[in-house]
mmCIF file of C-alpha atoms and ligand atoms in Angstrom:
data_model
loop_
_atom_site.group_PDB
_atom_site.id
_atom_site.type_symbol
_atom_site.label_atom_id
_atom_site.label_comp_id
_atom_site.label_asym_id
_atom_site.label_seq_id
_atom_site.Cartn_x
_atom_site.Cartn_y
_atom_site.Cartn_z
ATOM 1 C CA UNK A 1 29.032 190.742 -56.762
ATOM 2 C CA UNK A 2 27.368 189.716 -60.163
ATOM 3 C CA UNK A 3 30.688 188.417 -60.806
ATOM 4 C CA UNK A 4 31.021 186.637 -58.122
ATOM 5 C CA UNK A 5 27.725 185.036 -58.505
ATOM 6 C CA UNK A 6 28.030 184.126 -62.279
ATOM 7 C CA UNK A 7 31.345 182.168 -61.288
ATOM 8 C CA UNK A 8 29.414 180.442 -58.997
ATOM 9 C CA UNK A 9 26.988 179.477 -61.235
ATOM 10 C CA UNK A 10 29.311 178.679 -64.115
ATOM 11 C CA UNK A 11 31.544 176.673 -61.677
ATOM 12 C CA UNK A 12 28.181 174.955 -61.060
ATOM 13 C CA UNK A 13 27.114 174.341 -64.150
ATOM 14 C CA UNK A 14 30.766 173.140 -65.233
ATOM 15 C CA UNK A 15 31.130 171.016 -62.614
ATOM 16 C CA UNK A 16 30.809 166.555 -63.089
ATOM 17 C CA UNK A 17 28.108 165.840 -60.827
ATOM 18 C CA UNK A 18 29.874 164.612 -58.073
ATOM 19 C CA UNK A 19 31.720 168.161 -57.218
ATOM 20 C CA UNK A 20 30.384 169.309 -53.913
ATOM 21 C CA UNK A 21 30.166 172.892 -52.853
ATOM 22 C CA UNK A 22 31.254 173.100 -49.048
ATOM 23 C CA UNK A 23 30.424 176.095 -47.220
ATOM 24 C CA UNK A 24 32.180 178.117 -44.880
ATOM 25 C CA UNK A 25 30.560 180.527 -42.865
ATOM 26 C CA UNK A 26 32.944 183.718 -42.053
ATOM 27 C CA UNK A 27 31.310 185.711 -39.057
ATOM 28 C CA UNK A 28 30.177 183.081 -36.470
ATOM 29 C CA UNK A 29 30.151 184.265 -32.759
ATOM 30 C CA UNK A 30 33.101 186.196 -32.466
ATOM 31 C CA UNK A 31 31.687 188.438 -30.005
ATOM 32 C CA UNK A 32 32.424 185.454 -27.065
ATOM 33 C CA UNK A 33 34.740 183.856 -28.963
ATOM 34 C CA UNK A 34 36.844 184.603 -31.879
ATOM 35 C CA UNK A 35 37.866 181.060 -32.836
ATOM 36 C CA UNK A 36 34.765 180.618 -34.151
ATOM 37 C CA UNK A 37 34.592 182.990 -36.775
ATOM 38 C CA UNK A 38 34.912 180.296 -39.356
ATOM 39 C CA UNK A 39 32.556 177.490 -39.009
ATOM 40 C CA UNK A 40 34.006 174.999 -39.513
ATOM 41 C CA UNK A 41 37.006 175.833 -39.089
ATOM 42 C CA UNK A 42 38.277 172.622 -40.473
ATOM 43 C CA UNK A 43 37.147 170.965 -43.585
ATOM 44 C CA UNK A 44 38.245 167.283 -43.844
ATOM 45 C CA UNK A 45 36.623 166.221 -46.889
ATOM 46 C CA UNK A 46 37.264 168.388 -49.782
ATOM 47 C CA UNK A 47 38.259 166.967 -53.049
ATOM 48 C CA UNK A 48 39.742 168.019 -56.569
ATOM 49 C CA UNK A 49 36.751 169.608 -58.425
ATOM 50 C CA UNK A 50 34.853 170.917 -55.622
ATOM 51 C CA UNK A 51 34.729 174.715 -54.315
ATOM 52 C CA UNK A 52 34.850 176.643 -51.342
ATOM 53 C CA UNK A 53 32.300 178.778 -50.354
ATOM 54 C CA UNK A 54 33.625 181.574 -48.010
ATOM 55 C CA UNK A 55 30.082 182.987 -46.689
ATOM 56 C CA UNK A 56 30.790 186.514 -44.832
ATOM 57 C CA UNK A 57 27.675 186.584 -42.686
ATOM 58 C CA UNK A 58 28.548 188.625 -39.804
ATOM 59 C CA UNK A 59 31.026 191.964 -39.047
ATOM 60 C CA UNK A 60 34.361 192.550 -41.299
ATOM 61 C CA UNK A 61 36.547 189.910 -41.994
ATOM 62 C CA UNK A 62 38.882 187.990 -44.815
ATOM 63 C CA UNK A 63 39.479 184.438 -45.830
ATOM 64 C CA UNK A 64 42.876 184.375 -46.476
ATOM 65 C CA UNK A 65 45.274 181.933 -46.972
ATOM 66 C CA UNK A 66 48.585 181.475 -45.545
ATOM 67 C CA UNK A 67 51.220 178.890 -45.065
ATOM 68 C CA UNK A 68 51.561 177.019 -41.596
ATOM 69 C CA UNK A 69 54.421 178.461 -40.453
ATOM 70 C CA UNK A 70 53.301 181.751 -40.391
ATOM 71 C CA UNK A 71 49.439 181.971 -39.561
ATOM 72 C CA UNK A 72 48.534 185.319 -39.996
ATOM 73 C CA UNK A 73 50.813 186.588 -43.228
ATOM 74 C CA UNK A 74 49.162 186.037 -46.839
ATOM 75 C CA UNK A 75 50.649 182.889 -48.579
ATOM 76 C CA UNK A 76 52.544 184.605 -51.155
ATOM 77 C CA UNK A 77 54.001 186.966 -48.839
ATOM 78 C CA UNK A 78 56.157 183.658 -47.413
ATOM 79 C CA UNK A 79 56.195 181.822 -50.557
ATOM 80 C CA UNK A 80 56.532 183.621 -53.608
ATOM 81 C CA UNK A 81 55.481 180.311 -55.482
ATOM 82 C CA UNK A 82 51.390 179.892 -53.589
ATOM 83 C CA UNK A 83 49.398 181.874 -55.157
ATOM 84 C CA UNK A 84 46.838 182.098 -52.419
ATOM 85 C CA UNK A 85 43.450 183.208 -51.959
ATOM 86 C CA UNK A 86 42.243 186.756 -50.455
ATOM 87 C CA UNK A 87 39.462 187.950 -49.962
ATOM 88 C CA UNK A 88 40.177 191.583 -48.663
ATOM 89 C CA UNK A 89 37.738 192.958 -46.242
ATOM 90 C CA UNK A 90 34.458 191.896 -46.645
ATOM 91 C CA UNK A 91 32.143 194.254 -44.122
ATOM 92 C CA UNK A 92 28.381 192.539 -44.144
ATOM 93 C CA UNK A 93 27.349 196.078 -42.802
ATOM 94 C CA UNK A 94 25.654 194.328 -39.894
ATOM 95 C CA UNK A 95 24.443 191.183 -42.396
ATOM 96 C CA UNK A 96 22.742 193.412 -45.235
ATOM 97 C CA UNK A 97 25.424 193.134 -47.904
ATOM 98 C CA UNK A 98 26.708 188.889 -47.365
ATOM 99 C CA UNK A 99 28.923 188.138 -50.208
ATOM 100 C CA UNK A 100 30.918 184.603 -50.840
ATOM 101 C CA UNK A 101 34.013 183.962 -51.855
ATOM 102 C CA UNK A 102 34.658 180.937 -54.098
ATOM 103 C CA UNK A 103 37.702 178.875 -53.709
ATOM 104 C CA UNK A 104 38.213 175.895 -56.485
ATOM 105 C CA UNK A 105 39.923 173.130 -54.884
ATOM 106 C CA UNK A 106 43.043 172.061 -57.347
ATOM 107 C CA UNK A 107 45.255 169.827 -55.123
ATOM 108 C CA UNK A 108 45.060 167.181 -52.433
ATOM 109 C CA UNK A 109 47.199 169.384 -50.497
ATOM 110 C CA UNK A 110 46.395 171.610 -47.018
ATOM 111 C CA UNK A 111 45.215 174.788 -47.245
ATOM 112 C CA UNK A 112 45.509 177.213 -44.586
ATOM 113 C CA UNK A 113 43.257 180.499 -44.157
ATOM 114 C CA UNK A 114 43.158 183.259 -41.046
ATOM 115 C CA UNK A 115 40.911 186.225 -40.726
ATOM 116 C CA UNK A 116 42.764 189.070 -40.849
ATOM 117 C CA UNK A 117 40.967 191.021 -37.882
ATOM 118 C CA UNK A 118 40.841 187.517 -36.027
ATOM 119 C CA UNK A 119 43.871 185.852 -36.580
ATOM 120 C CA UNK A 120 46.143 186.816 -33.746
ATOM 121 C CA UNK A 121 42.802 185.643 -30.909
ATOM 122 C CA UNK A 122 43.034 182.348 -33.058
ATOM 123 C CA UNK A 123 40.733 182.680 -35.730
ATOM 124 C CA UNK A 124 41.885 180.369 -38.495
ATOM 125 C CA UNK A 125 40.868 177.487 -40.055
ATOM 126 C CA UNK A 126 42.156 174.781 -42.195
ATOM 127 C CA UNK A 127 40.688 172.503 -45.814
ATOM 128 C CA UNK A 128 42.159 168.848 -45.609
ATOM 129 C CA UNK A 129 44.223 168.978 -42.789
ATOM 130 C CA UNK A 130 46.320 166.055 -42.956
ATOM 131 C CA UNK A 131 45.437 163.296 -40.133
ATOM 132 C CA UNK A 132 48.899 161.970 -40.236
ATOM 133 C CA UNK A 133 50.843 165.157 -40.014
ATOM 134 C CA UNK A 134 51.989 167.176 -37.006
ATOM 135 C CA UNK A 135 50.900 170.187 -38.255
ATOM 136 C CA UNK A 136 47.520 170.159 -36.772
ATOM 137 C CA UNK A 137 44.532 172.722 -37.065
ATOM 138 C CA UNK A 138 45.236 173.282 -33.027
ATOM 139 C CA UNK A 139 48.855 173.714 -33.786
ATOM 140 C CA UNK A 140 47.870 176.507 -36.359
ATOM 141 C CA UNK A 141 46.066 178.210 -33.976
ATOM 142 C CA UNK A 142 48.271 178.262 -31.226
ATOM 143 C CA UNK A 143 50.915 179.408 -33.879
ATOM 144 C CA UNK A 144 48.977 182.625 -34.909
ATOM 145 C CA UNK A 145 48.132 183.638 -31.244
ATOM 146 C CA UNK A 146 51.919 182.717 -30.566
ATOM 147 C CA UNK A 147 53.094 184.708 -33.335
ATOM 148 C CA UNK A 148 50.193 187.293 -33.741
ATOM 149 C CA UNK A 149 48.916 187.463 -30.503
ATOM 150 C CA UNK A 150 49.416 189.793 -27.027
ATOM 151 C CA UNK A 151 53.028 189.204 -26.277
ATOM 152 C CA UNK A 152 54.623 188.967 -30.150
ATOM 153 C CA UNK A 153 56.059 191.662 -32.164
ATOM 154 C CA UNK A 154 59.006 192.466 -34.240
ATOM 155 C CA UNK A 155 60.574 188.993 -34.056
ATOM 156 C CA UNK A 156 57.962 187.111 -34.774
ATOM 157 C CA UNK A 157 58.364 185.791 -38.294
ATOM 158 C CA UNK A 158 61.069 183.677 -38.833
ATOM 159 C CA UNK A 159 59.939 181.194 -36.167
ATOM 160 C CA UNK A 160 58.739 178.150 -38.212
ATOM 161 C CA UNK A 161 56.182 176.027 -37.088
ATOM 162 C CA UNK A 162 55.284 172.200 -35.737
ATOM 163 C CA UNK A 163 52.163 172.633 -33.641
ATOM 164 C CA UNK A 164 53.271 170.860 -31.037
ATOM 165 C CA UNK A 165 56.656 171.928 -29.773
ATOM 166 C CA UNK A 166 58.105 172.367 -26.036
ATOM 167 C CA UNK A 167 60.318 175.315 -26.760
ATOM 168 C CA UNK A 168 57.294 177.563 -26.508
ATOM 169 C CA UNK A 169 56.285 177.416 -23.106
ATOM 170 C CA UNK A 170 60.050 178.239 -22.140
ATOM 171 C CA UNK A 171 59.524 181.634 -24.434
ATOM 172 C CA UNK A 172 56.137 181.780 -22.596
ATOM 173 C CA UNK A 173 57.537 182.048 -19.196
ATOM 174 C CA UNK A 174 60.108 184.157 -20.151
ATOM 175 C CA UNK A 175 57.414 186.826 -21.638
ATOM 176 C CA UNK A 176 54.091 186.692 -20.288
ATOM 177 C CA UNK A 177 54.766 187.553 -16.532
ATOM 178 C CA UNK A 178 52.512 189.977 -17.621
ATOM 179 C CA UNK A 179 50.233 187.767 -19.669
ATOM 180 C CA UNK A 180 46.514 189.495 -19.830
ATOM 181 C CA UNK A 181 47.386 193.312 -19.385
ATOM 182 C CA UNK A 182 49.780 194.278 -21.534
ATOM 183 C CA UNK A 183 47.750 192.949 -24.873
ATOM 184 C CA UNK A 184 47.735 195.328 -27.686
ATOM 185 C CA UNK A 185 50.939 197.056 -25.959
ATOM 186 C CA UNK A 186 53.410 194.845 -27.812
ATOM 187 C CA UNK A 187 54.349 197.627 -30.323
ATOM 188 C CA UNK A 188 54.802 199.553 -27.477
ATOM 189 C CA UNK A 189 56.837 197.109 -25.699
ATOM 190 C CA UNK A 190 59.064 196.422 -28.637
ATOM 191 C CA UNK A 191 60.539 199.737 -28.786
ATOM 192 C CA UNK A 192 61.053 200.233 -25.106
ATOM 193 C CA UNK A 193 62.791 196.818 -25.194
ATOM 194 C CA UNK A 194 64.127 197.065 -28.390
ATOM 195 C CA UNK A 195 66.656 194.469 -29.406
ATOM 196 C CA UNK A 196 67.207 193.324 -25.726
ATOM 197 C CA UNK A 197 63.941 191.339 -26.564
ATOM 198 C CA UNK A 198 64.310 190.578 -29.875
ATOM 199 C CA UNK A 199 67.791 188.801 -29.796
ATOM 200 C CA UNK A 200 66.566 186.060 -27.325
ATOM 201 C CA UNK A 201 63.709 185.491 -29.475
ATOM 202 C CA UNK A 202 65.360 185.198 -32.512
ATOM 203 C CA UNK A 203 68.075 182.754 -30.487
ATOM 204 C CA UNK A 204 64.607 180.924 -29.000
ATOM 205 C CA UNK A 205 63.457 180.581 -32.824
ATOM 206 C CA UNK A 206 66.501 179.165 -34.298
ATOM 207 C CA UNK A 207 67.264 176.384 -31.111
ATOM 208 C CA UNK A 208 63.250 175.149 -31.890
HETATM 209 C C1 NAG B 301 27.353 184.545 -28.697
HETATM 210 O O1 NAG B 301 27.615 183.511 -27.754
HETATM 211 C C2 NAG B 301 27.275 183.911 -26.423
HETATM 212 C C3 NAG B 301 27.713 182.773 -25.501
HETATM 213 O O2 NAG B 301 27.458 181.532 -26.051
HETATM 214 C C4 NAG B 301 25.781 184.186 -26.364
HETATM 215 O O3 NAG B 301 25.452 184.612 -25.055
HETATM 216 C C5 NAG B 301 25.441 185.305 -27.339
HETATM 217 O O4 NAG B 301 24.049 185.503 -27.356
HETATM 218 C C6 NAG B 301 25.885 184.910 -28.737
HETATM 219 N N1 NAG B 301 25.667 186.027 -29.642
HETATM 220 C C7 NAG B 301 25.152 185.855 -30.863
HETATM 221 C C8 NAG B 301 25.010 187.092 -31.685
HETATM 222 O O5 NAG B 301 24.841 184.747 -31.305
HETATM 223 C C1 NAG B 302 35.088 178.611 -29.509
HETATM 224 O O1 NAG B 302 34.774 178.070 -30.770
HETATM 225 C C2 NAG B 302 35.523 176.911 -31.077
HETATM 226 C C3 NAG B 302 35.201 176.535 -32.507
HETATM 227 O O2 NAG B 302 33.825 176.512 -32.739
HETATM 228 C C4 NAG B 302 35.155 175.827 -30.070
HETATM 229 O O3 NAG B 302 35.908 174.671 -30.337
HETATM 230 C C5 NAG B 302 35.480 176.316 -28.663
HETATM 231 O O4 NAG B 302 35.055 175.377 -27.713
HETATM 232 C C6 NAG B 302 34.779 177.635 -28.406
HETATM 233 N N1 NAG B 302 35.218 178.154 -27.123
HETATM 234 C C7 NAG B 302 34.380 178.666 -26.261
HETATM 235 C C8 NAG B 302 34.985 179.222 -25.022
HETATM 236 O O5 NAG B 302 33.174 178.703 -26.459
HETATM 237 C C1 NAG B 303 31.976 166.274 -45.605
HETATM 238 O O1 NAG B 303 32.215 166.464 -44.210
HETATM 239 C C2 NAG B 303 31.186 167.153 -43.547
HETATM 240 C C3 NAG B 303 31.604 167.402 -42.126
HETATM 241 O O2 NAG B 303 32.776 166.767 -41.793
HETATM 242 C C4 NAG B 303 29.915 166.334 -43.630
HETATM 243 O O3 NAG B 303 28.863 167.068 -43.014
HETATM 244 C C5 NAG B 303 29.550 166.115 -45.090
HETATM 245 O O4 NAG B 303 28.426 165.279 -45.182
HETATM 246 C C6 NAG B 303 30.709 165.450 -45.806
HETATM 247 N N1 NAG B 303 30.369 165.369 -47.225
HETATM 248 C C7 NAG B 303 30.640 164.300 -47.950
HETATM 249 C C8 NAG B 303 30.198 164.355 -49.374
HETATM 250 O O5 NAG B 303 31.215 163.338 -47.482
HETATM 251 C C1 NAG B 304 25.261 182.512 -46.841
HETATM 252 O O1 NAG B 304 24.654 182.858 -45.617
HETATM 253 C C2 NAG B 304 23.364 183.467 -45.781
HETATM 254 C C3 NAG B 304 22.909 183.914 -44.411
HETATM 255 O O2 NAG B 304 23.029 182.897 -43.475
HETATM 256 C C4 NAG B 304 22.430 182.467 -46.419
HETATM 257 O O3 NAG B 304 21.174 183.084 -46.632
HETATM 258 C C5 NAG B 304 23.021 182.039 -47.758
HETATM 259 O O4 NAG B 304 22.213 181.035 -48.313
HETATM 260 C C6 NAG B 304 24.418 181.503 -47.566
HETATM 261 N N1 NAG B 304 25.005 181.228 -48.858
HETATM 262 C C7 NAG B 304 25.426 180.024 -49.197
HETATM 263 C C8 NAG B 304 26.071 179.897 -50.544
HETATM 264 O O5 NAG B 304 25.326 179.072 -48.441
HETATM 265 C C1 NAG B 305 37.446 196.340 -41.800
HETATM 266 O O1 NAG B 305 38.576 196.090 -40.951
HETATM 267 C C2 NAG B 305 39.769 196.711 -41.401
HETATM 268 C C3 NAG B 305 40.902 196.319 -40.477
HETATM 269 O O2 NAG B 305 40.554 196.405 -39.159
HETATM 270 C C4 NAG B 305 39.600 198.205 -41.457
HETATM 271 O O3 NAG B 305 40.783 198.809 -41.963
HETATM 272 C C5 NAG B 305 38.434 198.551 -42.373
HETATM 273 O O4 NAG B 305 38.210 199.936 -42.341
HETATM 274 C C6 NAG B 305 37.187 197.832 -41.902
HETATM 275 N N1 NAG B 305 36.113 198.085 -42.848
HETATM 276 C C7 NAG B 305 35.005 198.693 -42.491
HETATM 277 C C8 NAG B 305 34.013 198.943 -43.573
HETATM 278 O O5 NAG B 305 34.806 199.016 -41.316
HETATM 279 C C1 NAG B 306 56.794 176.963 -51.175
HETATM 280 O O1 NAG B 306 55.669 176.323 -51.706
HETATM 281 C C2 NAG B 306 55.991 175.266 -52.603
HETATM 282 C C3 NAG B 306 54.711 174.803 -53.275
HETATM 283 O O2 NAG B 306 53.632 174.792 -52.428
HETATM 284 C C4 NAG B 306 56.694 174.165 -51.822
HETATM 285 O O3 NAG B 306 57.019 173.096 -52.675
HETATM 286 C C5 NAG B 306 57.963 174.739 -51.207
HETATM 287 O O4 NAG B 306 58.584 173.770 -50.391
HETATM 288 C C6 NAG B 306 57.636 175.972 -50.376
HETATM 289 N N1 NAG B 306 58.868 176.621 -49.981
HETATM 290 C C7 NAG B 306 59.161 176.822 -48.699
HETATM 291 C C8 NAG B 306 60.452 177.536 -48.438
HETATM 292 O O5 NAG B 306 58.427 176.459 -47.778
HETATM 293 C C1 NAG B 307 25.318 198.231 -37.347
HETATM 294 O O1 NAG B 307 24.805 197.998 -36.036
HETATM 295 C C2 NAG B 307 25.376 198.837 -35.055
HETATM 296 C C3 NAG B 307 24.880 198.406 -33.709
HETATM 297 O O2 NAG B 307 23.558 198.046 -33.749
HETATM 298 C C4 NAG B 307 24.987 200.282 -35.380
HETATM 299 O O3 NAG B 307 25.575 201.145 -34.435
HETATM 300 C C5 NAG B 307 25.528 200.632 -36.766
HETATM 301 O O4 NAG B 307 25.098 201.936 -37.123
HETATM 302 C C6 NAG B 307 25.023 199.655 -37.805
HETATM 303 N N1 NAG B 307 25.675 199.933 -39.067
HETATM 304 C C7 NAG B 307 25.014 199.992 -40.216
HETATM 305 C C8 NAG B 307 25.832 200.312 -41.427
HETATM 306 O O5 NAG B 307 23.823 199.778 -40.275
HETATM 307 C C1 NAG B 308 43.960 163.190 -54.665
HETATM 308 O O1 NAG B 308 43.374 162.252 -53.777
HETATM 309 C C2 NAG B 308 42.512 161.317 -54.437
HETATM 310 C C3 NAG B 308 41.801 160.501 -53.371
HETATM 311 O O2 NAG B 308 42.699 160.079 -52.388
HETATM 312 C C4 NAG B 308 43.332 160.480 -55.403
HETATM 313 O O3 NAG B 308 42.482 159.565 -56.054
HETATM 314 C C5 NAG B 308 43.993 161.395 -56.410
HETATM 315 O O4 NAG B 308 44.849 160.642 -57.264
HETATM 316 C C6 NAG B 308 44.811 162.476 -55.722
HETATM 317 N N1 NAG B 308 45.247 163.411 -56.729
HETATM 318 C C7 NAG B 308 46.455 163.957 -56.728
HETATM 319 C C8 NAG B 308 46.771 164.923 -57.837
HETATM 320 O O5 NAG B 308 47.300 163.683 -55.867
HETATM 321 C C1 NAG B 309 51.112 189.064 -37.935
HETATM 322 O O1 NAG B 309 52.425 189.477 -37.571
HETATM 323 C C2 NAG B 309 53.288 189.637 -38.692
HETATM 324 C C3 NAG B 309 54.677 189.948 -38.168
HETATM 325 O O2 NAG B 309 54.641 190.946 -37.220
HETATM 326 C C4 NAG B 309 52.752 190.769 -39.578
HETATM 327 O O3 NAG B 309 53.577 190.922 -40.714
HETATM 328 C C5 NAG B 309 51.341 190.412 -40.021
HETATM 329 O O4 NAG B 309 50.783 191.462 -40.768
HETATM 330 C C6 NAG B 309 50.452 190.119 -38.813
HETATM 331 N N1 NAG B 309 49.176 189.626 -39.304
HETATM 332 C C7 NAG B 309 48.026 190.179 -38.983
HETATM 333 C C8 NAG B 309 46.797 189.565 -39.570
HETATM 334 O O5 NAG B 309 47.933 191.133 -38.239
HETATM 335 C C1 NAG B 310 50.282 163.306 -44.822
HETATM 336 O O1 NAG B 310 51.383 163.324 -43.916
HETATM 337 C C2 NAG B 310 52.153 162.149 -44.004
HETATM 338 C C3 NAG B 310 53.186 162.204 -42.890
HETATM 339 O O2 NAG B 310 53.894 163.409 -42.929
HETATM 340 C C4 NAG B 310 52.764 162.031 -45.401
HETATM 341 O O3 NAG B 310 53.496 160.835 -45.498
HETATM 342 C C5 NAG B 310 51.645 162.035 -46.428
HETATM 343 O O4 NAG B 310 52.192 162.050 -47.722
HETATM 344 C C6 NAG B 310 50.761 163.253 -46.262
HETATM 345 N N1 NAG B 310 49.628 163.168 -47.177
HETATM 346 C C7 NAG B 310 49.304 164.135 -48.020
HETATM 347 C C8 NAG B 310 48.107 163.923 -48.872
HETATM 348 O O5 NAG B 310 49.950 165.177 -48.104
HETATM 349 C C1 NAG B 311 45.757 196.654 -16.899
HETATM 350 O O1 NAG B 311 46.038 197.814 -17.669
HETATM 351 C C2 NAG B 311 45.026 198.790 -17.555
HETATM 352 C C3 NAG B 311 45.346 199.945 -18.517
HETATM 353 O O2 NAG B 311 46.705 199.987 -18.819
HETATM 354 C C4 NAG B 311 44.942 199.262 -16.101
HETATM 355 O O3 NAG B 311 43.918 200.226 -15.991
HETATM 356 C C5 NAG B 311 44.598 198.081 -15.236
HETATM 357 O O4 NAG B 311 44.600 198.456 -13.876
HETATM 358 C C6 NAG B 311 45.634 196.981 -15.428
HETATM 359 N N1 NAG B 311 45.175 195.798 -14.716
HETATM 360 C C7 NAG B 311 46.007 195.079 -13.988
HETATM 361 C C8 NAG B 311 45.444 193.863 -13.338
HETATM 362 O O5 NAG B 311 47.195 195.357 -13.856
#
């Protein structure tokens, strides 16, 4: 933690005056609603020079980036060449220990993060999402609950990403007959299945 802290306060010191320090609280209300777990979730305004404050308030989470395609997998685990950010668990122990993670912003580019416990019920978020790109925060989102979420499994990487493609809701119909009850049985599912599900998906990723 003093670490932490006297990077922050070098960074701070360091910094030209206009730098701004933008803060992201991790640990919103995820009890009702697991979206919200970083807020905001979406951080238009960040510029070269300023820094990222991941605050973990509340419960046990990560800020953790990842690349759009594949929402809920650590950057460099998909792209050898980001060297992304990671947090590792940070448990508040019920909001007595909050530490911060600090993120330097280097690049005009978009950054992606999930929440490792959150990320398959949607909780990601996004820094400089670009307005004039398909790939959308909402199209993030629906990609990690697509990919992470009740009904995905084995198959699931591979399947790019645009946020907002048709092909899914054919996959949906084809899988979530049982949509609600079988969540957290996926593993399950896969191996009773077994390939018989996987092939189609695979066929589903490479036709999107
Ligand atoms: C979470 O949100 C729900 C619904 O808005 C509310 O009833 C509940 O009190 C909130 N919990 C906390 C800890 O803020
Ligand atoms: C959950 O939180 C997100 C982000 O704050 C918000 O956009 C959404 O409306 C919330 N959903 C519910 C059901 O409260
Ligand atoms: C950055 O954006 C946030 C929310 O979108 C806003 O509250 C804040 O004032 C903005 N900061 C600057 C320096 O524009
Ligand atoms: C992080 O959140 C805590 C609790 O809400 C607050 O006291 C603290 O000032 C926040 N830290 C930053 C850097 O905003
Ligand atoms: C935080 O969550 C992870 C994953 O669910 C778990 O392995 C870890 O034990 C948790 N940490 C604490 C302190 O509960
Ligand atoms: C990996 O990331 C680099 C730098 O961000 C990017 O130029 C490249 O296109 C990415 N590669 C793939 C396969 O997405
Ligand atoms: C956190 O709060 C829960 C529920 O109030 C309690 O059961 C648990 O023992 C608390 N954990 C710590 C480390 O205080
Ligand atoms: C980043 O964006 C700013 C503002 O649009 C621009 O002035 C700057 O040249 C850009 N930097 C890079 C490295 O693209
Ligand atoms: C999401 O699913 C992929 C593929 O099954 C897996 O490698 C990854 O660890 C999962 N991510 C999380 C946060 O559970
Ligand atoms: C935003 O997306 C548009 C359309 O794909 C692209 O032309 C532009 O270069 C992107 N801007 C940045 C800063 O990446
Ligand atoms: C859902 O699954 C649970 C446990 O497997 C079972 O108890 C429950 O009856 C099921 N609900 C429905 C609507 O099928």
């Amino acid at each position: 933690m003093r670490s932490v802290l006297s990077t922050v306060l070098a960074l701070s010191a360091f910094s030209a005056a206009s730098a701004k320090q933008i803060v992201v609280t991790v640990g919103g209300n995820t009890t009702t609603n697991t979206s919200a777990v970083f807020q905001p979730a979406q951080i238009t305004n960040a510029t070269i020079g300023d820094t990222i404050f991941f605050n973990f308030t509340k419960g046990n989470h990560t800020a953790t980036q990842s690349t759009f395609a594949s929402p809920c997998i650590p950057a460099h685990d998909t792209n050898v060449t980001i060297n992304g950010f990671d947090s590792g668990f940070r448990d508040t122990v019920n909001g007595t220990a909050i530490t911060n993670l600090v993120v330097p912003i280097t690049d005009n580019g978009t950054i992606w993060f999930y929440d490792a416990n959150t990320c398959a019920a949607g909780g990601v978020g996004g820094i400089n999402v670009n307005d004039s790109s398909t790939e959308t925060l909402d199209g993030f989102r629906r990609n990690a609950i697509r990919l992470n979420g009740t009904k995905s499994s084995s198959s699931a990487s591979g399947s790019g990403g645009s946020g907002t493609r048709t092909a899914t809701s054919s996959r949906t119909s084809s899988t979530s007959a049982t949509s609600g009850n079988t969540s957290g049985n996926g593993a399950e599912r896969s191996v009773v299945v077994g390939l018989g599900a996987a092939v189609p998906m695979i066929i589903a990723a490479m036709l999107l």
